[in-house]
C-alpha cells in the first residue's frame, strides 16, 4: 500500500522548511444536538438518538442551540479571537450517506470568531500559532465499512451508518499556516495539547481524541529554505492522538522531501494516517476550490451576537491557562518546565486528579510523565488513554509513601493494573508483592557481602561510592522487594560491625 520513498528526517529538514496548518474539530458537550432536542451522548446503540431533524426528513426545521453559540463564543474569546458582529450559517452541499440531508449546515464566509492566536512553548521557545477562524457546524453520521479487511470502503461488501453523531455541534478551529521548520512535529503536537488543555478548562467538551470528540486534520507542506512561496500541502486525516499528530507531520516531511528531491510534484490531496505503521497513504485528490455550492441557510436567521451578551459570556471564562499554571506552580511546587511537560504530554489534568485522589504532587507528576508516559509510548497511545485510573495511581503513590511498596515494586503493580489484573491491591495480592522484611533483608545483605568481599573491603577503606553496587545486588537478590534506603543503612552497619 505505502510504497513511498522517504528521506531521513534530518536530511529533509536541512534542505526544506516545513509549514503546517491544523484544523481541529471539537465536539461540544451540549445537552442536545445543534438543531434538535436529541442527546449527543457518546456510546448509545446505533440510531437510537435521532429525530426527523437530524435524520433530515422533509419538512423538518432546524432550531439553533443557544448553549452551542455560548460555547463557541467562549472558545473564540479564549483563543483571543474577534467575535463577528454578524455571522451566518451556510449549506455545504455534498452527496454522501453520512449526511442524510445531502448538505451539512456549516459556516463558510461569515464565521463567528476570527483572527485569534494560541501561544505554545516548544524547547523553551514560544511559538505563536495564529488562528484564522473558529466556526460552528453540525457533525455528520458515522459510516462503518464491513466485509473488507481494513475497515475502509475498498473491498467492503456493505456499509452501515449510525446517525447518532449527525447533528452534534462541532466547532472547527483553523490555524493560519505556521512556518515551523525542523520542529514542526513538536509544534503541531504542542499546539493540539495546549488547545486540549484550554478547551478542557472551558468545560465545553470532554476533548477525548480516542473517542473522536477532538479530531485533528494535519496539513503540511515543504519549501526550500529561503523560498517565499508556500509549497503544495497535503491534509492528513484520522490523526487521533497527540503522538500521532507528531508522527504524521514527521512522516509527511520525509515523504514530501523525497518526492521533491526526485524532482516530482506534491499532489494536493487528503491522506489517511495509519496508527500501526505511522505512515500516511493517499486518500482523494483535492483541489482548492472544491465545489460545495455553499449558499446561506434559508431556514436559520443570521446571528448578530449582542455585545453585552458577548461580555456576559466573557465574564464566565475561567482563569486563562497561563494564570492557572502559575497558580498550580505555586500550589504544588512544580517548575515551569515540569508544567510544560505535563501539558505537552496531555497529562496535566490526570496529574491534578491524582493529587486530589490523595497522591503527593511530585509523585503524581513523576508517575504520569515518566513511567506511564513511557508505557503509553510503547503502546502507541496517549498516557491518559492507558487502562489505569487516577485512583489506581494515587493508591500506588500512597503505598510507596507508607513504605508498603518500593519504587521497583510499584512499577510491577502498575504493570499489573495495565495488564488488566485488577486494582493495585488485587495485583499485590496475586503477584505476592511486598517489601522485604528486616530479617529477609539482612539475609540477602549477608549473602551479597559474602559473595563480594572485595567490594566490602573498598567500602571499609572509605570508598562509599561502592555501596550502590551492593544495593543493586541486594535488590536483585530480593526480586526488587528491598527498601533501598534501609538496605544502605544495614549494609554500612554490617560492614562496620564485621
Ligand atoms: P480545507 O477545507 O481545504 O482543508 P481550510 O482553509 O479549512 O481548507 O484549512 C486549510 C489548513 O491548511 C489551514 O490550517 C491552513 O493554515 C493550512 N494551510 C494552507 N496552506 C498551507 C500550506 N501551503 N502548507 C501548510 N499548511 C497550509
Ligand atoms: Mg480541511
Ligand atoms: Zn435529532
Coordinates of C-alpha atoms and ligand atoms in Angstrom, one line a residue:
X1 CA 0.0 0.0 0.0
X2 CA 2.5 2.6 1.1
X3 CA 5.4 2.2 -1.3
X4 CA 6.7 5.7 -0.6
X5 CA 10.4 6.6 -0.7
X6 CA 11.4 8.5 2.4
X7 CA 14.2 10.9 3.0
X8 CA 15.7 10.6 6.5
X9 CA 14.1 13.4 8.7
X10 CA 17.4 15.2 9.4
X11 CA 18.3 15.5 5.8
X12 CA 14.8 16.6 4.9
X13 CA 14.7 19.4 7.4
X14 CA 18.2 20.6 6.5
X15 CA 17.0 21.2 2.9
X16 CA 13.4 22.1 3.3
X17 CA 11.4 24.4 5.6
X18 CA 8.2 22.8 6.9
X19 CA 4.9 24.7 7.0
X20 CA 2.0 23.2 8.9
X21 CA -1.7 24.1 9.4
X22 CA -4.1 22.4 11.8
X23 CA -7.8 22.0 11.5
X24 CA -9.2 20.8 14.8
X25 CA -12.8 19.7 15.2
X26 CA -14.2 19.7 18.7
X27 CA -17.5 18.1 19.5
X28 CA -19.3 20.2 22.0
X29 CA -20.7 18.6 25.1
X30 CA -24.0 20.4 24.9
X31 CA -27.0 18.6 26.4
X32 CA -28.7 18.4 23.0
X33 CA -27.6 18.5 19.3
X34 CA -27.1 21.7 17.3
X35 CA -30.6 21.9 15.7
X36 CA -32.8 19.4 17.6
X37 CA -33.5 18.1 21.0
X38 CA -31.7 14.7 20.6
X39 CA -29.0 13.8 23.1
X40 CA -25.5 13.6 21.7
X41 CA -24.2 11.3 24.5
X42 CA -21.3 9.0 23.3
X43 CA -21.8 5.2 23.3
X44 CA -25.5 4.7 22.8
X45 CA -26.8 1.9 20.5
X46 CA -26.7 3.0 16.8
X47 CA -29.5 5.2 15.6
X48 CA -31.2 5.5 18.9
X49 CA -30.5 9.2 19.3
X50 CA -32.2 10.5 16.2
X51 CA -35.3 12.5 15.2
X52 CA -36.8 13.9 11.9
X53 CA -34.4 17.0 12.1
X54 CA -31.1 15.2 12.5
X55 CA -32.3 12.5 10.0
X56 CA -33.0 15.3 7.5
X57 CA -36.6 14.2 6.9
X58 CA -38.5 16.5 4.6
X59 CA -40.5 19.3 6.3
X60 CA -38.4 19.3 9.5
X61 CA -36.9 22.6 10.5
X62 CA -33.7 23.3 12.5
X63 CA -33.7 25.5 15.6
X64 CA -30.3 26.8 16.7
X65 CA -29.0 25.6 20.2
X66 CA -28.1 28.7 22.3
X67 CA -25.7 26.7 24.5
X68 CA -23.7 25.8 21.4
X69 CA -23.4 29.5 20.5
X70 CA -22.3 30.4 24.0
X71 CA -19.7 27.6 23.9
X72 CA -18.2 28.7 20.6
X73 CA -18.0 32.3 21.7
X74 CA -16.2 31.1 24.9
X75 CA -13.7 29.2 22.7
X76 CA -13.3 32.2 20.4
X77 CA -12.7 34.6 23.3
X78 CA -10.2 32.2 25.0
X79 CA -8.3 32.0 21.7
X80 CA -8.1 35.8 21.5
X81 CA -10.4 36.0 18.6
X82 CA -12.7 38.8 17.5
X83 CA -16.3 37.8 17.7
X84 CA -18.1 38.8 14.5
X85 CA -21.0 41.2 14.7
X86 CA -22.7 39.4 12.0
X87 CA -22.4 35.7 11.1
X88 CA -24.4 33.3 9.1
X89 CA -24.8 29.5 8.7
X90 CA -24.5 28.1 5.1
X91 CA -25.3 24.9 3.4
X92 CA -22.3 22.9 2.3
X93 CA -23.7 20.6 -0.4
X94 CA -22.3 17.1 -1.0
X95 CA -23.6 13.7 -1.6
X96 CA -22.6 11.1 0.9
X97 CA -24.8 8.8 3.1
X98 CA -23.4 10.1 6.4
X99 CA -25.3 13.3 5.8
X100 CA -28.9 12.4 5.2
X101 CA -30.0 15.9 4.0
X102 CA -27.2 15.8 1.4
X103 CA -25.9 19.1 2.8
X104 CA -24.2 20.0 6.0
X105 CA -25.1 23.2 7.8
X106 CA -21.8 24.9 8.4
X107 CA -20.2 28.3 8.3
X108 CA -18.4 29.5 5.2
X109 CA -17.6 33.1 4.5
X110 CA -19.1 34.5 7.7
X111 CA -17.6 32.6 10.7
X112 CA -18.4 33.6 14.2
X113 CA -14.9 34.0 15.5
X114 CA -11.9 35.4 13.6
X115 CA -8.2 36.3 13.9
X116 CA -7.1 34.8 17.2
X117 CA -3.9 33.1 18.4
X118 CA -2.6 30.5 20.8
X119 CA 1.0 30.5 22.1
X120 CA 2.8 27.2 22.6
X121 CA 6.1 26.6 24.1
X122 CA 8.5 24.2 22.5
X123 CA 12.0 23.7 23.8
X124 CA 11.8 26.9 25.8
X125 CA 10.8 28.9 22.8
X126 CA 7.3 30.5 22.4
X127 CA 5.7 29.9 19.0
X128 CA 2.6 32.0 18.2
X129 CA 0.1 29.9 16.3
X130 CA -2.4 32.3 14.6
X131 CA -6.0 31.2 14.4
X132 CA -7.7 32.1 11.2
X133 CA -11.2 31.2 12.1
X134 CA -13.4 29.3 14.6
X135 CA -16.7 28.2 13.2
X136 CA -19.7 26.1 14.0
X137 CA -21.1 23.2 12.1
X138 CA -23.1 20.1 12.5
X139 CA -21.3 16.7 12.8
X140 CA -22.1 14.0 10.3
X141 CA -23.2 10.4 10.9
X142 CA -20.6 7.7 11.2
X143 CA -20.2 5.1 8.5
X144 CA -18.6 1.7 9.0
X145 CA -17.5 -0.4 6.1
X146 CA -18.0 -4.1 6.6
X147 CA -16.6 -7.2 5.0
X148 CA -13.2 -5.9 3.9
X149 CA -10.1 -6.4 5.9
X150 CA -9.1 -2.7 6.6
X151 CA -12.4 -1.2 7.6
X152 CA -12.1 1.0 4.5
X153 CA -14.6 1.3 1.8
X154 CA -12.3 -0.6 -0.7
X155 CA -13.1 -4.3 -0.6
X156 CA -16.1 -3.8 1.7
X157 CA -19.2 -5.8 1.0
X158 CA -21.6 -3.3 2.6
X159 CA -21.6 -0.1 4.8
X160 CA -23.5 0.8 7.9
X161 CA -24.5 4.3 9.0
X162 CA -25.1 5.5 12.6
X163 CA -26.8 8.8 12.7
X164 CA -26.4 9.3 16.5
X165 CA -23.5 11.6 15.7
X166 CA -25.3 13.5 13.0
X167 CA -26.2 17.0 14.2
X168 CA -23.9 17.1 17.2
X169 CA -22.4 20.6 17.4
X170 CA -18.9 20.7 16.1
X171 CA -16.5 23.7 16.4
X172 CA -13.8 23.8 13.8
X173 CA -10.6 25.7 14.8
X174 CA -8.4 26.5 11.8
X175 CA -4.9 27.9 12.1
X176 CA -3.1 30.0 9.5
X177 CA -0.1 28.4 8.0
X178 CA 2.6 28.1 10.7
X179 CA 6.2 28.4 9.4
X180 CA 7.5 25.8 11.7
X181 CA 10.8 24.5 10.2
X182 CA 12.5 21.5 11.7
X183 CA 10.4 21.5 14.9
X184 CA 7.2 21.2 13.0
X185 CA 6.2 17.8 14.5
X186 CA 6.7 19.0 18.1
X187 CA 5.0 22.3 17.4
X188 CA 2.0 20.6 15.9
X189 CA 1.7 18.2 18.9
X190 CA 2.2 21.0 21.4
X191 CA -0.5 23.1 19.7
X192 CA -3.0 20.3 20.0
X193 CA -2.0 19.6 23.6
X194 CA -2.3 23.2 24.5
X195 CA -5.6 23.5 22.7
X196 CA -6.9 20.4 24.5
X197 CA -5.9 21.9 27.9
X198 CA -7.5 25.2 27.1
X199 CA -10.8 23.5 26.0
X200 CA -10.9 21.3 29.0
X201 CA -10.6 24.3 31.2
X202 CA -13.5 25.9 29.4
X203 CA -15.7 22.9 30.1
X204 CA -17.3 22.9 26.7
X205 CA -16.2 19.4 25.5
X206 CA -14.6 16.3 27.0
X207 CA -11.9 16.6 24.3
X208 CA -11.1 12.9 24.1
X209 CA -9.1 12.2 21.0
X210 CA -9.6 8.5 21.0
X211 CA -13.4 8.8 21.3
X212 CA -13.4 11.4 18.5
X213 CA -14.6 14.4 20.4
X214 CA -11.3 16.1 19.4
X215 CA -10.3 15.3 15.9
X216 CA -7.4 16.8 14.0
X217 CA -6.5 17.2 10.4
X218 CA -2.9 17.9 9.8
X219 CA -1.8 20.0 6.8
X220 CA 1.9 20.0 5.9
X221 CA 4.0 21.4 3.0
X222 CA 7.7 21.9 2.3
X223 CA 9.6 24.6 0.6
X224 CA 13.3 25.2 0.0
X225 CA 14.7 27.3 2.8
X226 CA 14.6 30.9 1.6
X227 CA 11.7 30.4 -0.8
X228 CA 8.8 32.8 -0.1
X229 CA 6.0 30.9 -1.8
X230 CA 4.3 28.2 0.2
X231 CA 4.6 24.7 -1.1
X232 CA 1.7 22.4 -2.0
X233 CA 0.1 20.9 1.1
X234 CA -1.3 17.6 1.9
X235 CA -4.1 17.2 4.5
X236 CA -3.8 14.1 6.7
X237 CA -7.0 12.9 8.4
X238 CA -7.7 10.3 11.2
X239 CA -5.0 11.7 13.5
X240 CA -6.4 10.5 16.7
X241 CA -3.8 11.0 19.4
X242 CA -1.2 13.6 20.3
X243 CA 1.6 11.2 19.5
X244 CA 0.0 10.6 16.1
X245 CA 0.0 14.3 15.3
X246 CA 3.7 14.4 15.8
X247 CA 4.3 11.2 13.8
X248 CA 2.0 12.3 10.9
X249 CA 3.9 15.5 10.4
X250 CA 7.3 13.7 10.6
X251 CA 6.3 11.2 8.1
X252 CA 4.9 13.7 5.6
X253 CA 8.1 15.7 5.9
X254 CA 10.2 12.7 5.0
X255 CA 7.8 11.6 2.2
X256 CA 7.4 15.0 0.6
X257 CA 11.2 15.7 0.8
X258 CA 12.0 12.5 -1.1
X259 CA 9.5 13.4 -3.8
X260 CA 10.8 17.0 -4.2
X261 CA 14.4 15.6 -4.3
X262 CA 13.4 13.3 -7.1
X263 CA 12.0 16.3 -9.0
X264 CA 8.5 15.2 -8.5
X265 CA 5.4 17.3 -7.7
X266 CA 3.5 17.1 -4.4
X267 CA -0.1 16.3 -5.1
X268 CA -2.6 18.4 -3.1
X269 CA -4.7 15.6 -1.6
X270 CA -6.2 14.3 1.6
X271 CA -4.2 11.4 3.1
X272 CA -5.0 8.9 5.8
X273 CA -2.9 8.3 8.8
X274 CA -2.2 4.7 9.9
X275 CA -1.6 4.3 13.6
X276 CA 0.0 0.9 13.3
X277 CA 2.8 1.9 10.9
X278 CA 3.0 5.7 11.5
X279 CA 2.6 6.2 7.8
X280 CA 0.1 8.1 5.6
X281 CA -1.5 7.0 2.4
X282 CA -3.2 8.8 -0.4
X283 CA -6.9 9.5 0.0
X284 CA -8.6 11.6 -2.6
X285 CA -7.2 14.4 -4.6
X286 CA -8.5 17.7 -3.5
X287 CA -8.4 21.0 -5.4
X288 CA -8.6 24.3 -3.6
X289 CA -11.9 25.3 -5.0
X290 CA -14.0 22.2 -4.4
X291 CA -17.5 22.9 -5.5
X292 CA -19.6 22.6 -2.4
X293 CA -22.1 25.1 -3.8
X294 CA -22.2 26.9 -0.5
X295 CA -25.2 29.2 0.0
X296 CA -26.8 30.9 3.0
X297 CA -29.0 28.5 5.0
X298 CA -32.5 29.8 4.4
X299 CA -34.1 28.0 7.4
X300 CA -32.0 29.9 10.0
X301 CA -31.8 33.6 10.8
X302 CA -28.3 35.2 10.8
X303 CA -26.5 35.6 14.1
X304 CA -25.7 39.0 15.5
X305 CA -24.4 38.4 19.0
X306 CA -25.2 41.4 21.2
X307 CA -22.0 43.0 22.6
X308 CA -23.3 42.9 26.2
X309 CA -24.2 39.2 25.7
X310 CA -20.6 38.5 24.5
X311 CA -19.3 40.4 27.5
X312 CA -21.5 38.3 29.8
X313 CA -20.0 35.2 28.2
X314 CA -16.5 36.6 28.6
X315 CA -17.3 37.0 32.3
X316 CA -17.9 33.3 32.7
X317 CA -14.4 32.4 31.3
X318 CA -12.2 30.5 33.8
X319 CA -8.8 31.8 34.6
X320 CA -6.6 31.7 31.5
X321 CA -4.2 28.7 31.2
X322 CA -1.1 30.8 31.8
X323 CA -2.6 32.1 35.1
X324 CA -3.9 28.7 36.1
X325 CA -0.4 27.3 35.5
X326 CA 1.2 30.0 37.6
X327 CA -1.2 29.2 40.4
X328 CA -0.5 25.4 40.1
X329 CA 3.2 26.0 40.0
X330 CA 2.9 27.9 43.3
X331 CA 0.4 25.4 44.9
X332 CA 2.3 22.2 44.0
X333 CA 5.8 23.4 43.7
X334 CA 6.1 22.4 40.0
X335 CA 8.6 24.2 37.9
X336 CA 7.5 25.9 34.7
X337 CA 9.3 23.3 32.7
X338 CA 7.5 20.5 34.6
X339 CA 4.2 22.2 33.8
X340 CA 5.1 22.4 30.2
X341 CA 6.0 18.7 30.1
X342 CA 2.7 17.8 31.6
X343 CA 0.7 19.9 29.2
X344 CA 2.6 18.6 26.2
X345 CA 2.1 15.0 27.3
X346 CA -1.6 15.8 27.8
X347 CA -1.4 14.6 31.4
X348 CA -1.8 17.8 33.4
X349 CA -5.4 17.1 34.4
X350 CA -4.6 13.5 35.2
X351 CA -1.8 14.6 37.5
X352 CA -4.1 17.1 39.3
X353 CA -6.8 14.5 39.7
X354 CA -4.2 12.0 41.0
X355 CA -3.2 14.6 43.6
X356 CA -6.9 15.2 44.5
X357 CA -7.2 11.4 44.9
X358 CA -4.5 11.6 47.6
X359 CA -1.1 11.4 46.0
X360 CA 1.8 13.8 46.6
X361 CA 2.3 16.3 43.8
X362 CA 5.9 15.3 42.9
X363 CA 4.9 11.6 43.0
X364 CA 1.8 12.1 40.8
X365 CA 3.8 14.1 38.3
X366 CA 6.6 11.6 38.3
X367 CA 4.5 8.6 37.5
X368 CA 2.5 10.3 34.7
X369 CA 5.4 12.0 33.0
X370 CA 7.9 9.2 33.1
X371 CA 6.8 5.6 33.8
X372 CA 3.3 5.9 32.4
X373 CA 4.3 8.2 29.5
X374 CA 6.9 5.5 28.6
X375 CA 4.3 2.7 28.8
X376 CA 2.0 4.9 26.6
X377 CA 4.7 5.4 24.0
X378 CA 5.3 1.7 23.9
X379 CA 1.6 1.0 23.4
X380 CA 1.3 3.8 20.8
X381 CA -1.4 5.6 22.8
X382 CA -1.6 8.8 24.9
X383 CA -0.9 8.3 28.6
X384 CA -4.4 9.3 29.7
X385 CA -5.8 6.5 27.5
X386 CA -3.9 3.8 29.3
X387 CA -6.2 1.4 31.2
X388 CA -5.4 2.8 34.6
X389 CA -7.4 5.3 36.7
X390 CA -6.1 8.2 38.7
X391 CA -7.4 6.4 41.8
X392 CA -5.1 3.5 41.0
X393 CA -2.1 5.7 40.5
X394 CA -2.9 7.6 43.7
X395 CA -3.2 4.3 45.6
X396 CA 0.2 3.2 44.4
X397 CA 1.8 6.6 45.4
X398 CA 0.2 6.2 48.9
X399 CA 1.6 2.6 49.2
X400 CA 5.1 3.8 48.3
X401 CA 5.0 6.7 50.8
X402 CA 3.7 4.4 53.5
X403 CA 6.7 2.1 52.9
X404 CA 4.4 -0.8 51.7
X405 CA 6.0 -0.7 48.2
X406 CA 9.4 0.2 46.8
X407 CA 9.7 2.0 43.6
X408 CA 10.5 -1.2 41.8
X409 CA 7.5 -3.0 43.3
X410 CA 5.3 0.0 42.5
X411 CA 6.3 -0.4 38.8
X412 CA 5.3 -4.0 38.9
X413 CA 1.9 -3.0 40.5
X414 CA 1.3 -0.5 37.7
X415 CA 2.3 -3.1 35.1
X416 CA -0.3 -5.5 36.6
X417 CA -3.0 -2.9 36.6
X418 CA -2.2 -2.1 32.9
X419 CA -2.3 -5.8 32.1
X420 CA -5.8 -6.0 33.4
X421 CA -5.0 -7.9 36.6
X422 CA -7.3 -5.6 38.7
X423 CA -6.8 -2.9 41.3
X424 CA -3.4 -2.3 42.9
X425 CA -4.4 -4.3 45.9
X426 CA -5.5 -7.3 43.7
X427 CA -2.2 -7.1 41.8
X428 CA -0.2 -7.0 45.0
X429 CA -2.1 -10.0 46.4
X430 CA -2.0 -12.1 43.2
X431 CA 1.7 -11.4 42.5
X432 CA 2.8 -11.6 46.2
X433 CA 4.4 -8.2 46.1
X434 CA 5.6 -6.8 49.4
X435 CA 8.6 -5.0 50.8
X436 CA 11.2 -7.4 52.2
X437 CA 11.0 -7.7 56.0
X438 CA 14.1 -6.8 58.1
X439 CA 15.2 -10.5 58.5
X440 CA 14.8 -11.2 54.8
X441 CA 16.8 -8.0 54.0
X442 CA 19.6 -8.9 56.4
X443 CA 19.9 -12.4 55.0
X444 CA 20.1 -11.0 51.5
X445 CA 22.7 -8.5 52.5
X446 CA 24.9 -11.1 54.3
X447 CA 24.7 -13.3 51.2
X448 CA 25.8 -10.4 49.0
X449 CA 28.6 -9.4 51.4
X450 CA 29.9 -12.9 51.4
X451 CA 30.0 -13.1 47.7
X452 CA 31.6 -9.7 47.2
X453 CA 34.3 -9.4 49.9
X454 CA 36.4 -7.1 47.7
X455 CA 33.6 -4.5 47.4
X456 CA 33.1 -4.7 51.2
X457 CA 36.8 -4.0 51.7
X458 CA 36.7 -1.0 49.4
X459 CA 33.8 0.4 51.4
X460 CA 35.6 -0.2 54.7
X461 CA 38.5 1.7 53.1
X462 CA 36.3 4.7 52.7
X463 CA 35.0 4.2 49.1
X464 CA 31.3 4.9 49.9
X465 CA 30.6 5.1 46.1
X466 CA 30.8 1.3 46.1
X467 CA 27.7 0.9 48.3
X468 CA 25.5 1.4 45.2
X469 CA 26.7 -1.8 43.6
X470 CA 25.9 -3.7 46.7
X471 CA 22.4 -2.2 47.0
X472 CA 21.9 -3.2 43.4
X473 CA 22.9 -6.8 44.2
X474 CA 20.5 -6.8 47.2
X475 CA 17.7 -5.6 45.0
X476 CA 18.4 -8.4 42.6
X477 CA 18.5 -10.9 45.4
X478 CA 15.2 -9.8 46.8
X479 CA 13.4 -9.5 43.4
X480 CA 13.2 -5.7 43.8
X481 CA 11.5 -6.0 47.1
X482 CA 14.2 -4.4 49.2
X483 CA 13.8 -0.8 50.6
X484 CA 16.9 0.8 49.2
X485 CA 17.3 3.3 52.0
X486 CA 17.1 0.7 54.7
X487 CA 19.3 -1.6 52.7
X488 CA 22.0 1.1 52.6
X489 CA 21.8 1.6 56.3
X490 CA 22.1 -2.1 57.0
X491 CA 24.9 -2.7 54.6
X492 CA 27.0 0.1 56.3
X493 CA 26.1 -1.2 59.7
X494 CA 27.1 -4.8 58.9
X495 CA 30.3 -3.8 57.1
X496 CA 31.4 -1.6 60.0
X497 CA 30.5 -4.3 62.6
X498 CA 32.3 -7.0 60.6
Ligands
LIG1 P1 -9.7 22.9 3.6 O1 -11.1 23.0 4.0 O2 -9.4 22.8 2.1 O3 -8.9 21.9 4.4 P2 -9.1 25.1 5.3 O4 -8.9 26.5 5.0 O5 -10.2 24.7 6.2 O6 -9.1 24.4 3.9 O7 -7.8 24.6 6.0 C1 -6.5 24.6 5.4 C2 -5.5 24.5 6.5 O8 -4.2 24.3 5.9 C3 -5.3 25.7 7.3 O9 -5.0 25.4 8.6 C4 -4.2 26.5 6.6 O10 -3.5 27.3 7.5 C5 -3.3 25.3 6.2 N1 -2.5 25.6 5.0 C6 -2.9 26.3 3.9 N2 -1.9 26.3 3.0 C7 -0.9 25.6 3.5 C8 0.4 25.2 3.1 N3 0.9 25.6 1.9 N4 1.2 24.5 3.9 C9 0.7 24.0 5.1 N5 -0.5 24.4 5.6 C10 -1.3 25.1 4.8
LIG2 MG1 -9.9 20.9 5.8
LIG3 ZN1 -32.5 14.9 16.4

